[in-house]
MMTF fields as JSON, N, C-alpha, C and O atoms, coordinates in Angstrom:
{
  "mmtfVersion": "1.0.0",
  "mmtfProducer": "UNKNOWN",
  "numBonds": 435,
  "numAtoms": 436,
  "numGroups": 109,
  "numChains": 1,
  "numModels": 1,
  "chainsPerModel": [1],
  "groupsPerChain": [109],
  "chainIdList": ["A"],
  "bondAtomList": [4, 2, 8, 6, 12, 10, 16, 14, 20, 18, 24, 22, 28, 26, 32, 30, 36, 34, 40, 38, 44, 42, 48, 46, 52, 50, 56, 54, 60, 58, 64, 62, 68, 66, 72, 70, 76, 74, 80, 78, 84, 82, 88, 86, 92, 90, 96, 94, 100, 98, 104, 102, 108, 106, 112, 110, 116, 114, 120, 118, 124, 122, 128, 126, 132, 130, 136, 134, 140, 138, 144, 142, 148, 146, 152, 150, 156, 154, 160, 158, 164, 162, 168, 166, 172, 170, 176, 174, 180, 178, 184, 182, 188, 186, 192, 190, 196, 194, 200, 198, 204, 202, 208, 206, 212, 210, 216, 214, 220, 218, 224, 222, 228, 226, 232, 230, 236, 234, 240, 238, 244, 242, 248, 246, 252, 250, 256, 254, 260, 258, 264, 262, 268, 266, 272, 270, 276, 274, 280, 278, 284, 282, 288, 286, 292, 290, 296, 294, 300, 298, 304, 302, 308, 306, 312, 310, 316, 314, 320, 318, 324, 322, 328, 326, 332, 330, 336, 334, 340, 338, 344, 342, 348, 346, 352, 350, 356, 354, 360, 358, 364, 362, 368, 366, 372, 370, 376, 374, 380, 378, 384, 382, 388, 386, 392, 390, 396, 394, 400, 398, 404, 402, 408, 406, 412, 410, 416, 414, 420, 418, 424, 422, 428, 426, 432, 430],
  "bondOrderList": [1, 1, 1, 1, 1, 1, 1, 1, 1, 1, 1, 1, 1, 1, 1, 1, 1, 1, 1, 1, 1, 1, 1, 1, 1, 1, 1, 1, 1, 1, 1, 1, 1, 1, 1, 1, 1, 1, 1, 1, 1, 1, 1, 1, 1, 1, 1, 1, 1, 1, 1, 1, 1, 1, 1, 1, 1, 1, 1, 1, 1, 1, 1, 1, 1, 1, 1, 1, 1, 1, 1, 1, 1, 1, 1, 1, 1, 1, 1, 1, 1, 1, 1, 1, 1, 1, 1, 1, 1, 1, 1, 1, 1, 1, 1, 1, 1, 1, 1, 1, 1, 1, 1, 1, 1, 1, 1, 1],
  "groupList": [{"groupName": "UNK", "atomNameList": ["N", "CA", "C", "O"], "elementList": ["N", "C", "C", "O"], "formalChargeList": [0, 0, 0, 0], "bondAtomList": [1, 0, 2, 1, 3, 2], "bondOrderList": [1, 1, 2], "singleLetterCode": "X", "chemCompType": "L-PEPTIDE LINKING"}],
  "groupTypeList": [0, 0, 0, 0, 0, 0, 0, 0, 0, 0, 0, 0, 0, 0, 0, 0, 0, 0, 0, 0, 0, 0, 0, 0, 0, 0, 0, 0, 0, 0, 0, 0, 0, 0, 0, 0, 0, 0, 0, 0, 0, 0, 0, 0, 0, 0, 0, 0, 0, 0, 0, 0, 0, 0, 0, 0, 0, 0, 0, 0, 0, 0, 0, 0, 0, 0, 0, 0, 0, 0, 0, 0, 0, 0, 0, 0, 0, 0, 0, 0, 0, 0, 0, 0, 0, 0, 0, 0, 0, 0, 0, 0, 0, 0, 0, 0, 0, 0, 0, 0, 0, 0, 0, 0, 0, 0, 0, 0, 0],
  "groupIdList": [1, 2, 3, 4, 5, 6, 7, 8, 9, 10, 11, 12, 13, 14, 15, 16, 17, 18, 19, 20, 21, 22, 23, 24, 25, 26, 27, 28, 29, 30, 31, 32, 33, 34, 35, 36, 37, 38, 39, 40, 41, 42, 43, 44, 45, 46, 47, 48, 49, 50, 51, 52, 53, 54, 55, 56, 57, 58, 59, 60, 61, 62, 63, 64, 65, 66, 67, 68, 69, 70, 71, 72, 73, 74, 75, 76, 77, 78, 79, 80, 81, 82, 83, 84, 85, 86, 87, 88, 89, 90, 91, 92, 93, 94, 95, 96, 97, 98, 99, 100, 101, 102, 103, 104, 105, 106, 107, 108, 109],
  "secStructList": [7, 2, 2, 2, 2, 2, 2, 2, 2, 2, 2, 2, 2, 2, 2, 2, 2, 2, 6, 6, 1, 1, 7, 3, 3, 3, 3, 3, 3, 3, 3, 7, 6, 6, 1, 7, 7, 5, 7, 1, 1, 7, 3, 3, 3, 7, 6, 6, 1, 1, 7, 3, 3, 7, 7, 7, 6, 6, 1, 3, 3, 3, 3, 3, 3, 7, 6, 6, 7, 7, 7, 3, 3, 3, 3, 7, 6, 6, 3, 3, 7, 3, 3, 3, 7, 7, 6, 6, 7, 1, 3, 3, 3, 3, 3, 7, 3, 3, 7, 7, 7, 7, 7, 7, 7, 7, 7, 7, 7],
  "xCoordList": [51.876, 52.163, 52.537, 52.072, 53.507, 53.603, 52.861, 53.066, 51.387, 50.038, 49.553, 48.976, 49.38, 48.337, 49.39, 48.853, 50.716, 51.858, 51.267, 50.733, 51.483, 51.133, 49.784, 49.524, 48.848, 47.348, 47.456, 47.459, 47.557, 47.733, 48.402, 47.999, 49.364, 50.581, 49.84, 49.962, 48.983, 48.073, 47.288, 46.897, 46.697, 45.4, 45.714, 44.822, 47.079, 47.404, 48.098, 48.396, 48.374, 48.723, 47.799, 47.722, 47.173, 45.319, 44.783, 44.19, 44.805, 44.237, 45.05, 44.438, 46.074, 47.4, 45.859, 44.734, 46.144, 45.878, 44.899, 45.061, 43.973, 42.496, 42.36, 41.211, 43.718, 43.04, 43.759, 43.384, 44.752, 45.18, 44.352, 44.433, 43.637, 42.779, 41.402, 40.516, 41.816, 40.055, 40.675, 40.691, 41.215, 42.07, 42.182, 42.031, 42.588, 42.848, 43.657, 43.355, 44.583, 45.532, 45.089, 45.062, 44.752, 44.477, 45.547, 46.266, 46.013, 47.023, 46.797, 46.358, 47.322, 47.159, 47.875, 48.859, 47.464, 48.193, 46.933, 45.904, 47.357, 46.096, 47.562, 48.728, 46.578, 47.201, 45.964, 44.857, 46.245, 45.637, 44.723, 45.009, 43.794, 42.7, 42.993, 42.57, 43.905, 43.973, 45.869, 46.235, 46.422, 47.87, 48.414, 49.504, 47.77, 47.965, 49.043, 49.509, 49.837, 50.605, 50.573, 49.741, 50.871, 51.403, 50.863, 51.202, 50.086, 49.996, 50.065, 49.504, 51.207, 51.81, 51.37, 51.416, 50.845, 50.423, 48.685, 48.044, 48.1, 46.523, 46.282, 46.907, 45.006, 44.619, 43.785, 43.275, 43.682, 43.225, 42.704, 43.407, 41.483, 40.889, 39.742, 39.073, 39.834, 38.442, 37.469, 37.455, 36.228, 34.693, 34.239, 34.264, 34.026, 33.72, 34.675, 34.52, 35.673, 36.584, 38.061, 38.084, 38.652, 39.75, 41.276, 42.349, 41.023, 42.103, 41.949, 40.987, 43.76, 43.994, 45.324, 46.048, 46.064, 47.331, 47.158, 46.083, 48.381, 48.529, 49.321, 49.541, 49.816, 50.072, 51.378, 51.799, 52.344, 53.511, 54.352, 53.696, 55.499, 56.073, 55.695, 55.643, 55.313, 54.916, 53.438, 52.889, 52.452, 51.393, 50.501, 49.336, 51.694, 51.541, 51.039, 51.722, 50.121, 49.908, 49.597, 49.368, 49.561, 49.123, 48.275, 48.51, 47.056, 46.485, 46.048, 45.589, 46.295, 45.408, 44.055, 44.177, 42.868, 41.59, 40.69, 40.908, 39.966, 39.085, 38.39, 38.281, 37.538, 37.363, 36.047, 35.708, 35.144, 34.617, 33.795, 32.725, 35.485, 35.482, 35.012, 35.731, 34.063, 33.681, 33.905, 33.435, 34.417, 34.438, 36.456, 37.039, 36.843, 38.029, 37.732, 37.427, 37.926, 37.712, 38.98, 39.529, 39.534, 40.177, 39.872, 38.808, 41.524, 40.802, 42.716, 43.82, 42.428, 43.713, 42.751, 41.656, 43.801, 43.335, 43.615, 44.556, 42.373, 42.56, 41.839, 42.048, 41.225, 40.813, 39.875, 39.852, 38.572, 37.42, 37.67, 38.328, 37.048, 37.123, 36.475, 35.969, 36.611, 36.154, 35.869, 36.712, 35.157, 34.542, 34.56, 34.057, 35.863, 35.92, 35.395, 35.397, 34.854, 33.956, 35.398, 35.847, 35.973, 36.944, 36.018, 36.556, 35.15, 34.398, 35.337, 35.267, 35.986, 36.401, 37.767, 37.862, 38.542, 39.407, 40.515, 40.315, 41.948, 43.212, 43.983, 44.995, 43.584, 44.194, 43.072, 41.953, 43.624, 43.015, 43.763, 44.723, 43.164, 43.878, 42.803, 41.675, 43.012, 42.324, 42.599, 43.433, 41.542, 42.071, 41.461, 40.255, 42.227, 42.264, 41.343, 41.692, 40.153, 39.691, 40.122, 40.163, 40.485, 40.808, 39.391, 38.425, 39.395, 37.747, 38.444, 38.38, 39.238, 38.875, 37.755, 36.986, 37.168, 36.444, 36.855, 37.576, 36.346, 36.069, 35.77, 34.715, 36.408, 35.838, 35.474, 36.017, 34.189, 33.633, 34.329, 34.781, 34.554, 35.252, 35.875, 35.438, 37.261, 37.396, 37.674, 38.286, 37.367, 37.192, 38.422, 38.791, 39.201, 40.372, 39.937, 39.119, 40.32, 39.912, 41.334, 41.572],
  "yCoordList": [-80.172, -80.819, -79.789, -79.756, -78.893, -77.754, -77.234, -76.786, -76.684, -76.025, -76.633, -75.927, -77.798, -79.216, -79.059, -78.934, -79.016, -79.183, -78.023, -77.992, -76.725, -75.373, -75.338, -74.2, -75.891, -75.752, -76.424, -75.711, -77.599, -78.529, -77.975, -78.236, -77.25, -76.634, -75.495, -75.454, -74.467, -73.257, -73.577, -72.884, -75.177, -75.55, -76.179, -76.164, -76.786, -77.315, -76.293, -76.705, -75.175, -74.303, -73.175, -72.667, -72.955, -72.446, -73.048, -72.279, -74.327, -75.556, -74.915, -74.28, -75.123, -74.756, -73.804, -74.244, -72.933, -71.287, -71.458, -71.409, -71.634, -71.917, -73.058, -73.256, -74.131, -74.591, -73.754, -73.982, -72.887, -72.064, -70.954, -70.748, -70.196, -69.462, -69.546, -68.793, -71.204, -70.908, -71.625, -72.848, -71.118, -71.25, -70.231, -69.579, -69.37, -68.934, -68.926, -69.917, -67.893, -68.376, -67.701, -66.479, -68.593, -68.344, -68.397, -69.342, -67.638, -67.625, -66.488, -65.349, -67.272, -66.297, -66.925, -67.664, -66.661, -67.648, -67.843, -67.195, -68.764, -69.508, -69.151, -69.543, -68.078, -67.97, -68.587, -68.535, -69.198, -68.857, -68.425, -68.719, -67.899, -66.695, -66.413, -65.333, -67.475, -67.188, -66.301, -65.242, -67.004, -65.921, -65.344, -64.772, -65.471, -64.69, -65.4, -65.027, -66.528, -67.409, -68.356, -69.249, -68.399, -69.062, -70.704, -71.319, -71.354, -73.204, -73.132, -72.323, -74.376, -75.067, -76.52, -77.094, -77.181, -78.197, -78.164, -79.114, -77.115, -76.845, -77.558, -77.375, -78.558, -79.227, -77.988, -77.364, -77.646, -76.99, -77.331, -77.796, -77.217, -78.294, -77.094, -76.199, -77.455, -76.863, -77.488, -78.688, -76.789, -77.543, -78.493, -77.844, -79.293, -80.148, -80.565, -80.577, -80.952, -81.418, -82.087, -82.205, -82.276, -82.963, -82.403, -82.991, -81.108, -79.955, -79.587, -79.311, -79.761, -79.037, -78.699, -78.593, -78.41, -78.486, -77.871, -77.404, -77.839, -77.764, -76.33, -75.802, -75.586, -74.655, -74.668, -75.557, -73.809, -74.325, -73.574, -73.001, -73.782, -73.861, -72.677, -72.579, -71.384, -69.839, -70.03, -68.99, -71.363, -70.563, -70.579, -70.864, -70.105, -69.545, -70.322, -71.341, -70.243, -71.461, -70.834, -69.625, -71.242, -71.254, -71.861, -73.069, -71.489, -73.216, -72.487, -71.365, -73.285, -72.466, -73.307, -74.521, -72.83, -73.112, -72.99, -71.924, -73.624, -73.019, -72.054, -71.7, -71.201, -69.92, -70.164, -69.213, -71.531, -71.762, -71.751, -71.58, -72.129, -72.356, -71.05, -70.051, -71.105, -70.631, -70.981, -70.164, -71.845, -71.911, -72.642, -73.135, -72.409, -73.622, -73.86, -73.251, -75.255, -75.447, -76.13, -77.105, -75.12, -75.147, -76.476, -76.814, -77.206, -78.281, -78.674, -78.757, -78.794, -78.965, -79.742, -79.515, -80.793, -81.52, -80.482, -79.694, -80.533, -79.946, -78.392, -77.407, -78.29, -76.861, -77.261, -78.388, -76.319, -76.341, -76.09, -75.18, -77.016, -76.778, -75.284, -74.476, -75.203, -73.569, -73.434, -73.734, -73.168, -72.789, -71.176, -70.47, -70.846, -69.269, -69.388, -70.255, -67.782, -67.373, -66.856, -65.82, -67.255, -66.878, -65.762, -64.969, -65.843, -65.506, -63.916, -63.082, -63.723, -62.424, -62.29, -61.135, -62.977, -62.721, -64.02, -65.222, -63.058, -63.363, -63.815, -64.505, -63.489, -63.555, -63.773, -63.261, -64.586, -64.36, -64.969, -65.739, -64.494, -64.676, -65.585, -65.34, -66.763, -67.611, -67.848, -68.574, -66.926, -67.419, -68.55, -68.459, -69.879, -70.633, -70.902, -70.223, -71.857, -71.749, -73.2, -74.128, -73.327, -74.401, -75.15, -74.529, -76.169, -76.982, -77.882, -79.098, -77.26, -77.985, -78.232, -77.283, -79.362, -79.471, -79.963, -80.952, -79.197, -79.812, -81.286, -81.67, -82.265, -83.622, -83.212, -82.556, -84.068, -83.633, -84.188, -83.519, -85.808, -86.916, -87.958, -88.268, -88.643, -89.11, -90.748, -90.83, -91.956, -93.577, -94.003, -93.89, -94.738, -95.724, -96.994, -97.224, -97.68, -99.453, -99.955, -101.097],
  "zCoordList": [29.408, 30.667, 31.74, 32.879, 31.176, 32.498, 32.696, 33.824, 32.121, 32.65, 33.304, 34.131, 33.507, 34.426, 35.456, 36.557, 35.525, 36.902, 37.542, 38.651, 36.415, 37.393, 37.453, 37.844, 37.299, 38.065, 39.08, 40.084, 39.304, 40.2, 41.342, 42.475, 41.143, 42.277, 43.097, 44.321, 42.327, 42.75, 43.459, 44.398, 43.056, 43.311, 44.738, 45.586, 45.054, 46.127, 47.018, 48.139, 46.755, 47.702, 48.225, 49.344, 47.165, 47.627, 48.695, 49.452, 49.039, 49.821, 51.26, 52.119, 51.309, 52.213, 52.51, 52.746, 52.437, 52.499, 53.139, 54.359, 52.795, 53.071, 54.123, 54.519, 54.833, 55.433, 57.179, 58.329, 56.729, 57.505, 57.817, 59.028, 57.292, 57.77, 58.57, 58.973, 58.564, 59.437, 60.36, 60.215, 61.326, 62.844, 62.916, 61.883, 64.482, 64.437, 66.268, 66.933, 66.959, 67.885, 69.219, 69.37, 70.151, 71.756, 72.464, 72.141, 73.459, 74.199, 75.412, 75.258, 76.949, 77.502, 79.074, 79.047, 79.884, 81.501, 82.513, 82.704, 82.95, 84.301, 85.632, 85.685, 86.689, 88.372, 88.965, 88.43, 90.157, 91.224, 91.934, 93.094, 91.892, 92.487, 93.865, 94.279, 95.025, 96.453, 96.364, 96.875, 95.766, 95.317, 94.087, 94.061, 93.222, 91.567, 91.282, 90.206, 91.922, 91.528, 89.86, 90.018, 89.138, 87.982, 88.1, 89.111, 87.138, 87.49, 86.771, 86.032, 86.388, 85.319, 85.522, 86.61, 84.123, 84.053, 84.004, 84.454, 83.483, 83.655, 82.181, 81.136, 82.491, 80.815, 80.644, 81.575, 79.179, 78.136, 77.119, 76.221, 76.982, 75.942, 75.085, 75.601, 73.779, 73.092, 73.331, 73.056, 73.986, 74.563, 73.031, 71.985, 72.988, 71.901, 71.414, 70.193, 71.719, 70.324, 71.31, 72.535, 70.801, 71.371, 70.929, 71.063, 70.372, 70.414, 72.048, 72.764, 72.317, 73.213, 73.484, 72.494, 75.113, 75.519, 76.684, 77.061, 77.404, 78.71, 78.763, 77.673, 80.082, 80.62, 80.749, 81.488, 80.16, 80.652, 82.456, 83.326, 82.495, 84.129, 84.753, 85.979, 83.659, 83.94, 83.678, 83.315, 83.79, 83.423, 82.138, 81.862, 81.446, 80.124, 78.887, 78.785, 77.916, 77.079, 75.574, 75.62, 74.65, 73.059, 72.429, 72.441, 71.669, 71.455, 69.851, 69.635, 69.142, 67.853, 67.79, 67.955, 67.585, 67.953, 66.585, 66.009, 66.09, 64.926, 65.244, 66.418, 63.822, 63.913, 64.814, 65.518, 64.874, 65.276, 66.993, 67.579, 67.201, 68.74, 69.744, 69.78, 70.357, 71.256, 72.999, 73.79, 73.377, 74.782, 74.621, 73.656, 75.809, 76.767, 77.905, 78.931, 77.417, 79.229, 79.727, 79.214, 81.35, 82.123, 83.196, 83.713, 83.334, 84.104, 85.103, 84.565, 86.326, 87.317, 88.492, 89.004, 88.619, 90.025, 90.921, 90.83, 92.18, 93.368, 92.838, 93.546, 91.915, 91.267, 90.845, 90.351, 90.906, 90.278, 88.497, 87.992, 87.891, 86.309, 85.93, 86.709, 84.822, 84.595, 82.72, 81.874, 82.577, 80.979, 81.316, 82.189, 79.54, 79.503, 77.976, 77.102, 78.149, 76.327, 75.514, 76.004, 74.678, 73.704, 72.684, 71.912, 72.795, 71.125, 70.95, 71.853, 69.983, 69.812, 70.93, 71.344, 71.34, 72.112, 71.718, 71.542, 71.664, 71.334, 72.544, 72.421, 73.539, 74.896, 76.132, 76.18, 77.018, 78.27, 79.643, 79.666, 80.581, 81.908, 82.317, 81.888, 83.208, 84.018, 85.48, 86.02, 86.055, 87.793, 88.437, 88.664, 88.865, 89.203, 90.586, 91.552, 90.803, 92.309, 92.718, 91.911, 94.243, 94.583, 94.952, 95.395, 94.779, 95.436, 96.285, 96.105, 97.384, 98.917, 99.489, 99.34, 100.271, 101.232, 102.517, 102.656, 103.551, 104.483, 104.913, 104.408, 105.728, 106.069, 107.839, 108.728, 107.67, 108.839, 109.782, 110.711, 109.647, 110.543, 109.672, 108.564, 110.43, 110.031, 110.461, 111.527, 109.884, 110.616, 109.961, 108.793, 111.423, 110.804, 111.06, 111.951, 110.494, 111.177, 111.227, 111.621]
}
């Protein structure tokens, strides 16, 4: 009976192991592009999938991502969205563009 406990135990912490290694950890900060300023509150999402998180008050964010993942996409109201290449990178910086427009005129009634 204790050989079947201790296979079982190897066999379930092997699992552990293995399902920890195929992730691996993105982290880095989203400024600005017009003042190198810090945005907090930027969605962060893995392109395909519904892993994500947000930016915290500096900016700053963490996401652990599969080994898989190749793109994030950056997303803030009042800011153009933005797809960055992770492939091979632990870190990255994201500069932020605002997508103001112009209104030509404007009608009150």
């Amino acid at each position: 009976m204790r050989k079947v406990t201790l296979l079982l135990t190897c066999l379930f912490l092997l699992g552990i192991a293995a399902a920890n290694a195929q992730t691996r950890r993105v982290s880095g900060n989203v400024v600005g592009a017009d003042d190198g300023k810090p945005i907090p509150g930027v969605s962060i999402l893995v392109k395909g999938t519904t892993l994500g998180t947000i930016s915290d008050l500096d900016g700053k964010f963490t996401l652990n991502v599969p080994n898989t993942a190749k793109t994030l996409v950056f997303s803030f109201v009042g800011m153009n969205s933005q797809d960055v290449d992770i492939t091979g990178k632990s870190t990255v910086t994201v500069s932020m563009k605002s997508s103001a427009t112009e209104m030509d005129e404007v009608v009150v009634t």
